[in-house]
Coordinates of C-alpha atoms in Angstrom, one line a residue:
X36 CA 26.5 -12.2 -0.2
X37 CA 26.2 -9.2 2.1
X38 CA 23.0 -8.7 4.0
X39 CA 22.1 -5.7 6.2
X40 CA 19.0 -4.8 8.2
X41 CA 18.6 -1.0 8.6
X42 CA 16.2 0.5 11.1
X43 CA 15.0 4.1 10.9
X44 CA 13.1 5.4 14.0
X45 CA 11.0 8.5 14.2
X46 CA 8.2 10.1 16.1
X47 CA 5.3 7.7 15.6
X48 CA 7.0 5.6 12.9
X49 CA 9.5 2.8 12.7
X50 CA 10.8 1.5 9.4
X51 CA 13.0 -1.5 8.8
X52 CA 14.7 -2.4 5.5
X53 CA 16.4 -5.6 4.5
X54 CA 19.2 -5.0 2.0
X55 CA 21.1 -7.8 0.1
X56 CA 24.1 -6.9 -1.9
X57 CA 23.1 -3.3 -1.9
X58 CA 19.6 -4.1 -3.2
X59 CA 16.4 -3.4 -1.2
X60 CA 14.4 -6.6 -0.8
X61 CA 12.0 -6.0 2.1
X62 CA 10.4 -3.0 3.9
X63 CA 8.5 -3.2 7.2
X64 CA 6.7 -0.2 8.5
X65 CA 5.0 0.3 11.9
X66 CA 3.1 3.5 12.8
X67 CA 1.6 4.4 16.1
X68 CA -1.5 5.7 14.3
X69 CA -2.1 2.3 12.6
X70 CA -2.1 -0.4 15.4
X71 CA -0.8 -3.8 14.3
X72 CA -3.0 -6.8 15.1
X73 CA -1.4 -9.8 13.5
X74 CA -0.1 -12.1 16.2
X75 CA -2.3 -10.7 18.9
X76 CA -4.4 -13.2 20.8
X77 CA -7.9 -12.4 21.9
X78 CA -10.8 -13.8 23.9
X79 CA -13.6 -13.3 21.5
X80 CA -17.3 -13.9 21.3
X81 CA -19.0 -15.5 18.3
X82 CA -21.5 -13.0 16.9
X83 CA -22.8 -14.7 13.8
X84 CA -22.5 -18.3 12.5
X85 CA -23.1 -18.5 8.7
X86 CA -23.5 -22.1 7.5
X87 CA -23.8 -20.8 3.9
X88 CA -20.3 -19.4 4.1
X89 CA -18.9 -22.1 6.4
X90 CA -17.6 -19.3 8.6
X91 CA -18.3 -17.2 11.7
X92 CA -17.9 -13.6 12.7
X93 CA -16.1 -13.1 16.0
X94 CA -16.2 -9.9 18.1
X95 CA -12.6 -9.3 19.3
X96 CA -13.1 -5.7 20.2
X97 CA -12.0 -4.1 16.9
X98 CA -14.0 -1.8 14.7
X99 CA -15.2 -4.7 12.5
X100 CA -15.8 -8.3 13.6
X101 CA -13.1 -10.8 12.7
X102 CA -13.7 -13.6 10.2
X103 CA -13.2 -17.2 11.2
X104 CA -13.3 -19.9 8.4
X105 CA -14.4 -23.4 9.3
X106 CA -11.0 -25.0 8.4
X107 CA -9.3 -22.5 10.8
X108 CA -11.7 -23.5 13.5
X109 CA -11.4 -27.3 12.8
X110 CA -7.6 -27.4 13.1
X111 CA -7.6 -26.6 16.8
X112 CA -10.7 -28.7 17.5
X113 CA -9.6 -32.0 16.0
X114 CA -8.3 -33.1 19.4
X115 CA -11.8 -32.7 20.8
X116 CA -13.3 -35.2 18.3
X117 CA -11.2 -38.3 19.2
X118 CA -14.1 -40.6 18.4
X119 CA -14.8 -39.2 15.0
X120 CA -12.9 -40.3 11.9
X121 CA -11.0 -37.7 9.8
X122 CA -13.4 -37.9 6.8
X123 CA -16.4 -37.2 9.0
X124 CA -14.5 -34.3 10.7
X125 CA -13.9 -32.7 7.3
X126 CA -17.6 -32.4 6.5
X127 CA -18.6 -31.0 9.8
X128 CA -20.6 -27.8 9.5
X129 CA -19.5 -24.6 11.2
X130 CA -22.6 -25.0 13.4
X131 CA -21.2 -28.3 14.7
X132 CA -18.1 -26.4 15.9
X133 CA -19.3 -23.0 17.0
X134 CA -22.4 -21.5 18.5
X135 CA -23.5 -17.9 18.7
X136 CA -22.5 -16.1 21.9
X137 CA -19.8 -18.7 22.5
X138 CA -16.5 -17.4 23.9
X139 CA -13.4 -18.6 22.1
X140 CA -9.6 -17.8 22.1
X141 CA -8.5 -16.7 18.6
X142 CA -5.3 -15.3 17.1
X143 CA -5.2 -12.7 14.3
X144 CA -3.4 -14.0 11.1
X145 CA -4.4 -11.2 8.7
X146 CA -4.8 -7.5 9.3
X147 CA -8.1 -5.8 8.6
X148 CA -7.8 -4.5 5.0
X149 CA -10.2 -2.1 3.4
X150 CA -13.7 -3.0 4.3
X151 CA -12.7 -6.5 5.5
X152 CA -12.2 -7.4 9.1
X153 CA -9.3 -9.3 10.5
X154 CA -8.9 -13.0 9.8
X155 CA -8.5 -15.2 12.9
X156 CA -7.7 -18.8 13.7
X157 CA -8.2 -20.9 16.8
X158 CA -4.9 -22.7 16.3
X159 CA -2.7 -20.3 18.3
X160 CA 1.0 -20.1 17.6
X161 CA 3.6 -18.4 19.8
X162 CA 6.8 -17.7 17.9
X163 CA 10.2 -17.7 19.6
X164 CA 13.7 -17.3 18.3
X165 CA 14.3 -21.0 17.6
X166 CA 10.9 -22.6 17.8
X167 CA 7.2 -21.9 17.3
X168 CA 4.9 -23.3 20.0
X169 CA 1.5 -24.5 19.0
X170 CA -0.5 -25.1 22.2
X171 CA -3.6 -26.6 20.6
X172 CA -2.1 -29.5 18.6
X173 CA 0.2 -32.4 19.4
X174 CA 2.9 -32.2 16.7
X175 CA 6.7 -31.8 16.1
X176 CA 8.0 -30.4 12.9
X177 CA 11.3 -29.0 11.5
X178 CA 11.7 -26.2 9.0
X179 CA 12.1 -27.5 5.5
X180 CA 15.0 -25.1 5.0
X181 CA 17.1 -27.4 7.2
X182 CA 18.1 -30.0 4.7
X183 CA 20.6 -32.2 6.6
X184 CA 18.7 -35.4 7.7
X185 CA 20.8 -36.0 10.8
X186 CA 20.3 -32.4 12.0
X187 CA 16.6 -32.6 11.3
X188 CA 16.4 -35.8 13.4
X189 CA 18.4 -34.3 16.2
X190 CA 16.3 -31.2 16.4
X191 CA 13.0 -33.1 16.2
X192 CA 14.1 -35.4 19.0
X193 CA 15.2 -32.4 21.2
X194 CA 11.9 -30.6 20.6
X195 CA 9.8 -33.7 21.2
X196 CA 11.6 -34.3 24.5
X197 CA 11.2 -30.7 25.7
X198 CA 7.6 -30.1 24.9
X199 CA 4.7 -31.0 27.2
X200 CA 2.2 -33.6 26.1
X201 CA -0.6 -32.1 24.0
X202 CA 1.6 -29.3 22.7
X203 CA 3.0 -28.8 19.3
X204 CA 6.4 -27.4 18.2
X205 CA 7.9 -26.3 14.9
X206 CA 11.7 -25.9 14.9
X207 CA 12.7 -22.8 13.0
X208 CA 15.6 -22.6 10.5
X209 CA 17.7 -20.4 12.8
X210 CA 17.8 -23.3 15.3
X211 CA 20.2 -25.3 13.1
X212 CA 23.3 -26.2 15.1
X213 CA 21.8 -24.9 18.4
X214 CA 22.3 -26.8 21.7
X215 CA 19.4 -28.9 23.0
X216 CA 19.4 -26.9 26.2
X217 CA 18.8 -23.6 24.3
X218 CA 15.8 -25.1 22.5
X219 CA 14.4 -26.7 25.7
X220 CA 14.6 -23.4 27.6
X221 CA 12.8 -21.5 24.9
X222 CA 10.0 -24.1 24.8
X223 CA 9.6 -23.8 28.6
X224 CA 9.4 -20.0 28.3
X225 CA 6.7 -20.2 25.6
X226 CA 4.7 -22.8 27.6
X227 CA 4.7 -20.5 30.6
X228 CA 3.6 -17.6 28.4
X229 CA 0.7 -19.7 27.1
X230 CA -0.4 -20.7 30.6
X231 CA -0.4 -17.0 31.6
X232 CA -2.6 -16.3 28.5
X233 CA -5.0 -19.1 29.5
X234 CA -5.2 -17.8 33.1
X235 CA -6.0 -14.3 31.9
X236 CA -8.7 -15.7 29.6
X237 CA -10.4 -17.2 32.6
X238 CA -10.4 -13.9 34.4
X239 CA -11.6 -11.5 31.7
X240 CA -14.8 -11.3 29.7
X241 CA -15.0 -11.2 25.9
X242 CA -14.0 -9.3 23.9
X243 CA -10.5 -8.8 25.5
X244 CA -6.9 -8.7 24.4
X245 CA -5.0 -11.6 26.0
X246 CA -1.6 -11.2 24.4
X247 CA -0.1 -8.4 22.2
X248 CA 2.7 -9.3 19.8
X249 CA 6.0 -7.4 20.2
X250 CA 7.0 -4.2 18.4
X251 CA 8.7 -4.1 15.0
X252 CA 12.3 -4.0 16.2
X253 CA 11.8 -7.0 18.5
X254 CA 10.0 -9.0 15.7
X255 CA 12.7 -8.2 13.2
X256 CA 15.4 -9.4 15.6
X257 CA 13.4 -12.5 16.4
X258 CA 12.5 -13.4 12.8
X259 CA 15.2 -12.0 10.5
X260 CA 18.4 -11.5 12.5
X261 CA 20.4 -14.6 11.8
X262 CA 24.0 -15.7 11.0
X263 CA 23.7 -14.5 7.4
X264 CA 23.1 -10.9 8.5
X265 CA 26.3 -8.9 8.5
X266 CA 24.9 -5.9 10.3
X267 CA 21.8 -4.7 12.2
X268 CA 22.0 -0.9 12.1
X269 CA 19.8 1.3 14.3
X270 CA 19.7 5.2 14.2
X271 CA 18.3 5.7 17.7
X272 CA 20.5 5.3 20.8
X273 CA 17.6 4.4 23.1
X274 CA 16.4 1.7 20.7
X275 CA 19.9 0.5 20.2
X276 CA 20.4 -0.1 23.9
X277 CA 17.1 -2.0 24.1
X278 CA 18.2 -4.1 21.1
X279 CA 21.4 -4.9 23.0
X280 CA 19.4 -6.2 26.0
X281 CA 17.2 -8.3 23.7
X282 CA 20.1 -9.9 21.8
X283 CA 21.9 -10.8 25.0
X284 CA 19.0 -13.1 25.8
X285 CA 17.9 -14.1 22.2
X286 CA 21.2 -14.7 20.5
X287 CA 24.4 -13.5 22.3
X288 CA 26.8 -14.6 19.6
X289 CA 25.3 -12.0 17.3
X290 CA 25.9 -9.1 19.6
X291 CA 28.7 -7.8 17.4
X292 CA 26.3 -7.4 14.5
X293 CA 24.4 -4.6 16.2
X294 CA 25.6 -1.1 15.2
X295 CA 24.5 2.4 16.1
X296 CA 24.2 4.9 13.3
X297 CA 24.9 8.5 14.3
X298 CA 25.6 10.4 11.0
X299 CA 23.7 13.6 10.3
X300 CA 22.4 12.2 7.0
X301 CA 19.1 10.3 7.6
X302 CA 19.9 6.6 7.7
X303 CA 17.6 5.6 4.8
X304 CA 19.0 8.3 2.6
X305 CA 22.6 7.3 3.4
X306 CA 22.0 3.7 2.4
X307 CA 19.8 4.6 -0.6
X308 CA 16.7 3.0 0.8
X309 CA 14.5 6.1 0.5
X310 CA 15.0 6.2 -3.3
X311 CA 14.4 2.5 -3.6
X312 CA 11.1 2.8 -1.7
X313 CA 10.0 5.6 -4.1
X314 CA 10.8 3.4 -7.1
X315 CA 8.9 0.5 -5.6
X316 CA 5.7 2.6 -5.6
X317 CA 5.9 3.2 -9.4
X318 CA 3.6 1.4 -11.7
X319 CA 6.2 0.8 -14.3
X320 CA 9.5 -1.0 -13.6
X321 CA 12.3 -1.0 -16.2
X322 CA 14.4 -4.1 -16.7
X323 CA 18.1 -3.9 -17.4
X324 CA 17.6 -5.5 -20.9
X325 CA 15.4 -2.6 -21.9
X326 CA 12.0 -4.3 -21.4
X327 CA 9.6 -3.3 -18.6
X328 CA 6.9 -4.6 -16.4
X329 CA 3.7 -2.9 -15.2
X330 CA 2.0 -3.5 -11.9
X331 CA -1.8 -2.9 -11.4
X332 CA -3.0 -3.7 -7.9
X333 CA -6.8 -4.1 -7.4
X334 CA -8.9 -5.3 -4.6
X335 CA -9.6 -8.7 -6.3
X336 CA -6.1 -9.4 -7.7
X337 CA -2.8 -8.0 -9.0
X338 CA -2.1 -8.0 -12.7
X339 CA 1.4 -7.8 -14.0
X340 CA 2.2 -7.1 -17.7
X341 CA 5.5 -7.8 -19.3
X342 CA 6.7 -5.8 -22.4
X343 CA 9.9 -5.9 -24.5
X344 CA 10.1 -2.1 -24.5
X345 CA 13.4 -0.9 -25.9
X346 CA 14.9 -4.4 -26.0
X347 CA 15.2 -5.7 -29.6
X348 CA 17.6 -8.6 -29.0
X349 CA 20.4 -9.8 -31.3
X350 CA 19.4 -13.3 -32.5
X351 CA 15.7 -13.7 -33.2
X352 CA 12.3 -12.7 -31.9
X353 CA 11.7 -15.8 -29.7
X354 CA 15.1 -15.4 -28.1
X355 CA 14.3 -11.7 -27.4
X356 CA 11.0 -12.8 -25.9
X357 CA 12.5 -15.5 -23.7
X358 CA 15.3 -13.4 -22.4
X359 CA 12.9 -10.6 -21.5
X360 CA 10.5 -13.0 -19.8
X361 CA 13.3 -14.6 -17.8
X362 CA 14.5 -11.3 -16.5
X363 CA 10.9 -10.2 -15.8
X364 CA 10.3 -13.4 -13.8
X365 CA 13.3 -12.6 -11.5
X366 CA 12.2 -8.9 -11.2
X367 CA 8.6 -9.9 -10.5
X368 CA 9.6 -12.2 -7.6
X369 CA 11.7 -9.5 -6.2
X370 CA 8.9 -6.9 -6.4
X371 CA 6.3 -9.2 -5.0
X372 CA 8.5 -9.4 -1.9
X373 CA 9.5 -5.8 -1.8
X374 CA 6.0 -4.5 -2.4
X375 CA 4.5 -7.2 -0.2
X376 CA 1.9 -8.0 -2.8
X377 CA -0.4 -10.9 -1.8
X378 CA -3.5 -12.7 -2.9
X379 CA -4.2 -13.7 -6.5
X380 CA -1.6 -12.6 -9.0
X381 CA -1.9 -12.9 -12.8
X382 CA 1.1 -12.3 -15.0
X383 CA 0.9 -11.6 -18.7
X384 CA 4.3 -12.6 -20.0
X385 CA 5.1 -11.9 -23.6
X386 CA 3.7 -14.8 -25.8
X387 CA 6.0 -17.7 -26.2
X388 CA 5.6 -20.3 -28.9
X389 CA 7.3 -23.3 -27.3
X390 CA 6.3 -25.2 -24.2
X391 CA 10.0 -25.5 -23.3
X392 CA 10.3 -21.7 -23.1
X393 CA 7.2 -21.5 -20.8
X394 CA 8.7 -24.1 -18.5
X395 CA 11.9 -22.2 -18.3
X396 CA 10.0 -19.1 -17.2
X397 CA 8.0 -21.0 -14.6
X398 CA 11.2 -22.6 -13.3
X399 CA 12.9 -19.2 -13.0
X400 CA 10.0 -17.7 -11.2
X401 CA 9.8 -20.6 -8.7
X402 CA 13.5 -20.5 -8.0
X403 CA 13.4 -16.7 -7.3
X404 CA 10.3 -17.1 -5.1
X405 CA 12.2 -19.6 -2.9
X406 CA 14.2 -16.6 -1.5
X407 CA 10.9 -15.3 -0.1
X408 CA 9.8 -16.5 3.3
X409 CA 6.1 -15.7 2.5
X410 CA 4.5 -18.7 0.9
X411 CA 3.8 -18.4 -2.8
X412 CA 2.4 -21.0 -5.2
X413 CA 2.8 -20.9 -9.0
X414 CA -0.2 -22.5 -10.7
X415 CA 1.0 -22.4 -14.2
X416 CA -0.2 -21.0 -17.5
X417 CA -3.9 -20.8 -18.4
X418 CA -5.4 -21.5 -21.9
X419 CA -5.2 -17.7 -22.5
X420 CA -1.4 -17.7 -21.9
X421 CA -1.6 -16.0 -18.5
X422 CA 0.4 -17.3 -15.6
X423 CA -1.5 -17.6 -12.4
X424 CA 0.0 -17.7 -8.9
X425 CA -0.9 -16.8 -5.3
X426 CA 1.1 -15.3 -2.4
X427 CA 0.0 -15.3 1.2
X428 CA -1.2 -11.9 2.4
X429 CA -1.0 -11.2 6.1
X430 CA -0.5 -7.4 6.2
X431 CA -1.2 -4.4 3.9
X432 CA 1.2 -4.1 1.0
X433 CA 3.7 -1.2 0.6
X434 CA 1.4 0.7 -1.7
X435 CA -1.5 0.5 0.7
X436 CA 0.7 1.4 3.7
X437 CA 2.2 4.5 2.1
X438 CA -0.4 5.8 -0.3
X439 CA -4.1 6.8 -0.4
X440 CA -6.7 7.1 -3.1
X441 CA -6.2 10.2 -5.3
X442 CA -8.9 12.8 -4.4
X443 CA -9.3 13.6 -8.1
X444 CA -9.8 10.1 -9.6
X445 CA -10.9 8.3 -6.4
X446 CA -8.4 5.5 -7.1
X447 CA -9.4 4.9 -10.7
X448 CA -6.0 6.2 -12.0
X449 CA -7.9 8.2 -14.6
X450 CA -10.0 11.4 -14.8
X451 CA -12.3 12.6 -17.5
X452 CA -10.5 14.8 -20.2
X453 CA -11.1 18.5 -20.2
X454 CA -12.8 18.2 -23.6
X455 CA -15.2 15.6 -22.2
X456 CA -16.0 17.8 -19.2
X457 CA -16.5 20.9 -21.4
X458 CA -19.1 19.0 -23.5
X459 CA -20.8 17.7 -20.3
X460 CA -21.0 21.3 -19.0
X461 CA -22.5 22.5 -22.3
X462 CA -25.1 19.8 -22.2
X463 CA -26.1 20.7 -18.6
X464 CA -26.3 24.4 -19.6
X465 CA -28.6 23.6 -22.5
X466 CA -30.7 21.4 -20.2
X467 CA -31.2 24.1 -17.6
X468 CA -31.7 26.8 -20.3
X469 CA -34.6 24.9 -21.6
X470 CA -36.3 24.9 -18.3
X471 CA -35.9 28.5 -17.2
X472 CA -37.4 31.9 -18.3
X473 CA -34.4 33.8 -16.8
X474 CA -32.3 35.7 -19.4
X475 CA -28.8 34.9 -18.0
X476 CA -26.8 32.0 -16.6
X477 CA -23.6 31.7 -14.6
X478 CA -21.5 28.5 -14.4
X479 CA -18.2 27.9 -12.4
X480 CA -15.7 25.4 -13.7
X481 CA -12.1 24.4 -13.3
X482 CA -10.1 27.0 -15.5
X483 CA -8.9 24.2 -17.9
X484 CA -12.5 23.2 -18.6
X485 CA -13.8 26.8 -18.6
X486 CA -11.3 27.8 -21.3
X487 CA -12.5 25.0 -23.6
X488 CA -16.1 25.8 -23.0
X489 CA -15.5 29.5 -23.9
X490 CA -13.3 28.5 -26.9
X491 CA -10.8 30.6 -28.8
X492 CA -11.9 34.2 -29.0
X493 CA -15.2 33.2 -27.2
X494 CA -16.4 31.3 -30.3
X495 CA -17.9 28.3 -28.4
X496 CA -19.6 30.6 -25.9
X497 CA -21.1 32.7 -28.6
X498 CA -22.5 29.6 -30.4
X499 CA -23.9 28.3 -27.1
X500 CA -25.6 31.6 -26.4
X501 CA -27.2 31.6 -29.9
X502 CA -28.5 28.0 -29.4
X503 CA -29.9 28.7 -25.9
X504 CA -31.0 32.3 -26.3
X505 CA -29.4 33.1 -23.0
X506 CA -26.5 35.3 -21.9
X507 CA -24.0 32.9 -20.4
X508 CA -21.1 33.8 -18.0
X509 CA -18.3 31.3 -17.3
X510 CA -16.0 31.6 -14.3
X511 CA -12.8 29.6 -13.8
X512 CA -12.0 28.5 -10.2
X513 CA -8.7 26.5 -9.8
X514 CA -9.9 25.3 -6.4
X515 CA -12.8 23.4 -7.9
X516 CA -12.4 19.7 -8.6
X517 CA -11.6 19.4 -12.4
X518 CA -14.5 16.9 -12.8
X519 CA -17.0 19.1 -10.9
X520 CA -19.5 21.6 -12.3
X521 CA -20.3 24.4 -9.8
X522 CA -23.8 25.5 -9.2
X523 CA -25.4 26.9 -12.3
X524 CA -27.1 30.2 -11.3
X525 CA -29.9 31.8 -13.4
X526 CA -31.3 35.3 -13.1
X527 CA -31.6 38.7 -14.8
X528 CA -28.7 39.9 -17.0
X529 CA -28.0 42.7 -14.6
X530 CA -27.9 40.5 -11.5
X531 CA -25.9 37.7 -13.0
X532 CA -23.5 40.2 -14.6
X533 CA -22.7 41.8 -11.2
X534 CA -22.1 38.3 -9.8
X535 CA -19.9 37.2 -12.7
X536 CA -17.9 40.4 -13.3
X537 CA -16.4 41.7 -10.0
X538 CA -14.7 44.8 -11.5
X539 CA -15.6 47.9 -13.5
X540 CA -13.6 50.2 -15.8
X541 CA -11.5 52.6 -13.8
X542 CA -11.3 50.5 -10.6
X543 CA -7.8 50.5 -9.0
X544 CA -7.1 47.3 -7.0
X545 CA -4.2 45.5 -5.5
X546 CA -3.5 42.0 -6.9
X547 CA -0.9 39.3 -6.9
X548 CA 0.4 38.2 -10.3
X549 CA -0.1 34.4 -10.5
X550 CA 1.3 33.4 -13.9
X551 CA 2.3 34.5 -17.4
X552 CA -0.3 34.8 -20.1
X553 CA -0.4 31.5 -22.0
X554 CA -0.1 33.1 -25.5
X555 CA 1.5 36.4 -24.6
X556 CA 4.1 35.9 -21.8
X557 CA 4.8 39.6 -21.5
X558 CA 1.5 40.0 -19.8
X559 CA 0.6 38.6 -16.3
X560 CA -2.5 36.8 -15.2
X561 CA -4.4 36.9 -11.9
X562 CA -8.0 35.9 -10.9
X563 CA -10.6 37.5 -8.7
X564 CA -13.2 34.9 -7.6
X565 CA -12.3 33.0 -10.8
X566 CA -12.6 36.1 -13.1
X567 CA -9.5 36.7 -15.1
X568 CA -7.4 39.9 -15.2
X569 CA -5.0 40.2 -18.1
X570 CA -2.4 42.8 -16.9
X571 CA -0.1 44.5 -19.5
X572 CA 3.6 43.9 -19.0
X573 CA 3.3 42.0 -15.8
X574 CA 4.6 38.7 -17.0
X575 CA 7.9 39.3 -15.2
X576 CA 6.2 40.0 -11.8
X577 CA 4.9 36.5 -10.9
X578 CA 4.4 36.3 -7.1
X579 CA 4.5 40.1 -6.6
X580 CA 1.6 42.3 -5.4
X581 CA 0.9 45.5 -7.4
X582 CA -1.8 48.1 -8.0
X583 CA -3.6 47.8 -11.3
X584 CA -6.2 49.9 -13.1
X585 CA -9.0 48.2 -15.0
X586 CA -9.1 49.5 -18.6
X587 CA -11.6 47.2 -20.4
X588 CA -14.2 44.8 -19.1
X589 CA -15.5 41.7 -20.9
X590 CA -17.7 38.9 -19.9
X591 CA -15.0 36.4 -19.3
X592 CA -12.0 38.6 -18.5
X593 CA -10.8 42.2 -18.0
X594 CA -7.8 44.2 -19.3
X595 CA -5.7 46.1 -16.8
X596 CA -2.4 47.9 -16.4
X597 CA 0.0 48.5 -13.5
X598 CA -0.3 52.0 -11.9
X599 CA 2.3 52.0 -9.1
X600 CA 4.2 55.3 -9.4
X601 CA 7.7 53.8 -8.8
X602 CA 7.2 51.1 -11.5
X603 CA 7.9 51.8 -15.2
X604 CA 7.0 48.9 -17.5
X605 CA 8.9 48.9 -20.8
X606 CA 7.3 47.7 -24.0
X607 CA 9.3 44.4 -23.8
X608 CA 8.0 43.6 -20.3
X609 CA 11.1 44.5 -18.3
X610 CA 10.8 46.7 -15.2

């Protein structure tokens, strides 16, 4: 299996992609305009203690107070309750642990997302290359990915011997086969770092930043660069030189994996990463069998729907369903990692008749999720046939990092249809007409809505005028939100007519042709403050500015013809 880490650097943005066998599996993005907080350690002040929520809000100096749950406070305080049995400890209230205005050291484990503040814990961890130091608990653990019992025992003994009393250490997967001296020296470095953090905490007042986690390239090298990585490729010479300095200290034997990319083609384009990121933002993902899956991310949870699509199978219906679901399970695990989707996840697999088939799908999903370092738990199928699972969320997902709410639909994914909006405008016109003595009205709408309100040949507008007893002018403005209705103005017919019709017969004006006429492409269309000009023979002049003469004026549009001396328009529209 080939594995590469590709790093693209730019002004204000660094992106890292993990590619396995030519397939994008992870994307990490760091921007100077969006400061990262996960891993940072703060001296905070408890602002509010909420027994009803068994939580506290801690001021750490960010825009919103951080959230500290009782269990995340207990973990670091267990050593301070030596005379209390564990069952009593578990039922302690948040008020037994924290007081308002109390200063505490906390570490961010989850970024602020949406309206929610950061999540913090009092059990601080300091990750190194081979070990993770836990200064607030006395414990030694070894990564479960190290399966050799003798190696696990050796590493646990080495870590226990090197760590000071009262400190905890977890040996990381990458430490497998490392010398005892290498592990010991890293533990000593992390212990010194923690003592410097504690010293700073005594000097400064809350809220204050005590320790900031390292930048993206350093974290990627620390957490992801291992023996199974064939190449670590960077497209910036300065960052490449810094990476060389880091790897000399962190893992010298991997120095030959570092490479500098200097081709003119952007590195993400060269390796096909840019296209894969674009695909990862799509709602629908096609499977190789012809089925597809649909991702819908909401604030509360992510729902995933599986469909057979074009796949019809070759044996029977249940075989088709099972094959589609198995491929979907593999693709879903991949996309959860790639899109960095976290929280509650509900998957609607295609209905399966047998329990054995459901077990196969669950087993396949669990196997694929083992490739993901982020913890995920499959809870199984509900009575409604939906599969429930969770995946730990510590940072915004790919969709949240790269997109924003649509200004038209405000994140709904839907807008009202033009027909619905035309009926809504008609109702509002009728409502206002019934409350005014003025003889004329003017309404401004998006052109798509305005055309439906007017109707073919002005039929709808004529009917509406008969029903209201008013003269109604409709203007189309492409700059107005399609769901908005501009101010409805009432007044005398003369005053409203002057506002609604900006031209008169005989006027010669300069205009830019915007588009072809929808039903007569020989003619060109332009607009003056939303008022339409239909220009004879100008359909071939889109984007050009010409002089036109107004020949006929109607309430919703005017007819015009080009008048430039050097221009002769033939009957077929050609110049």
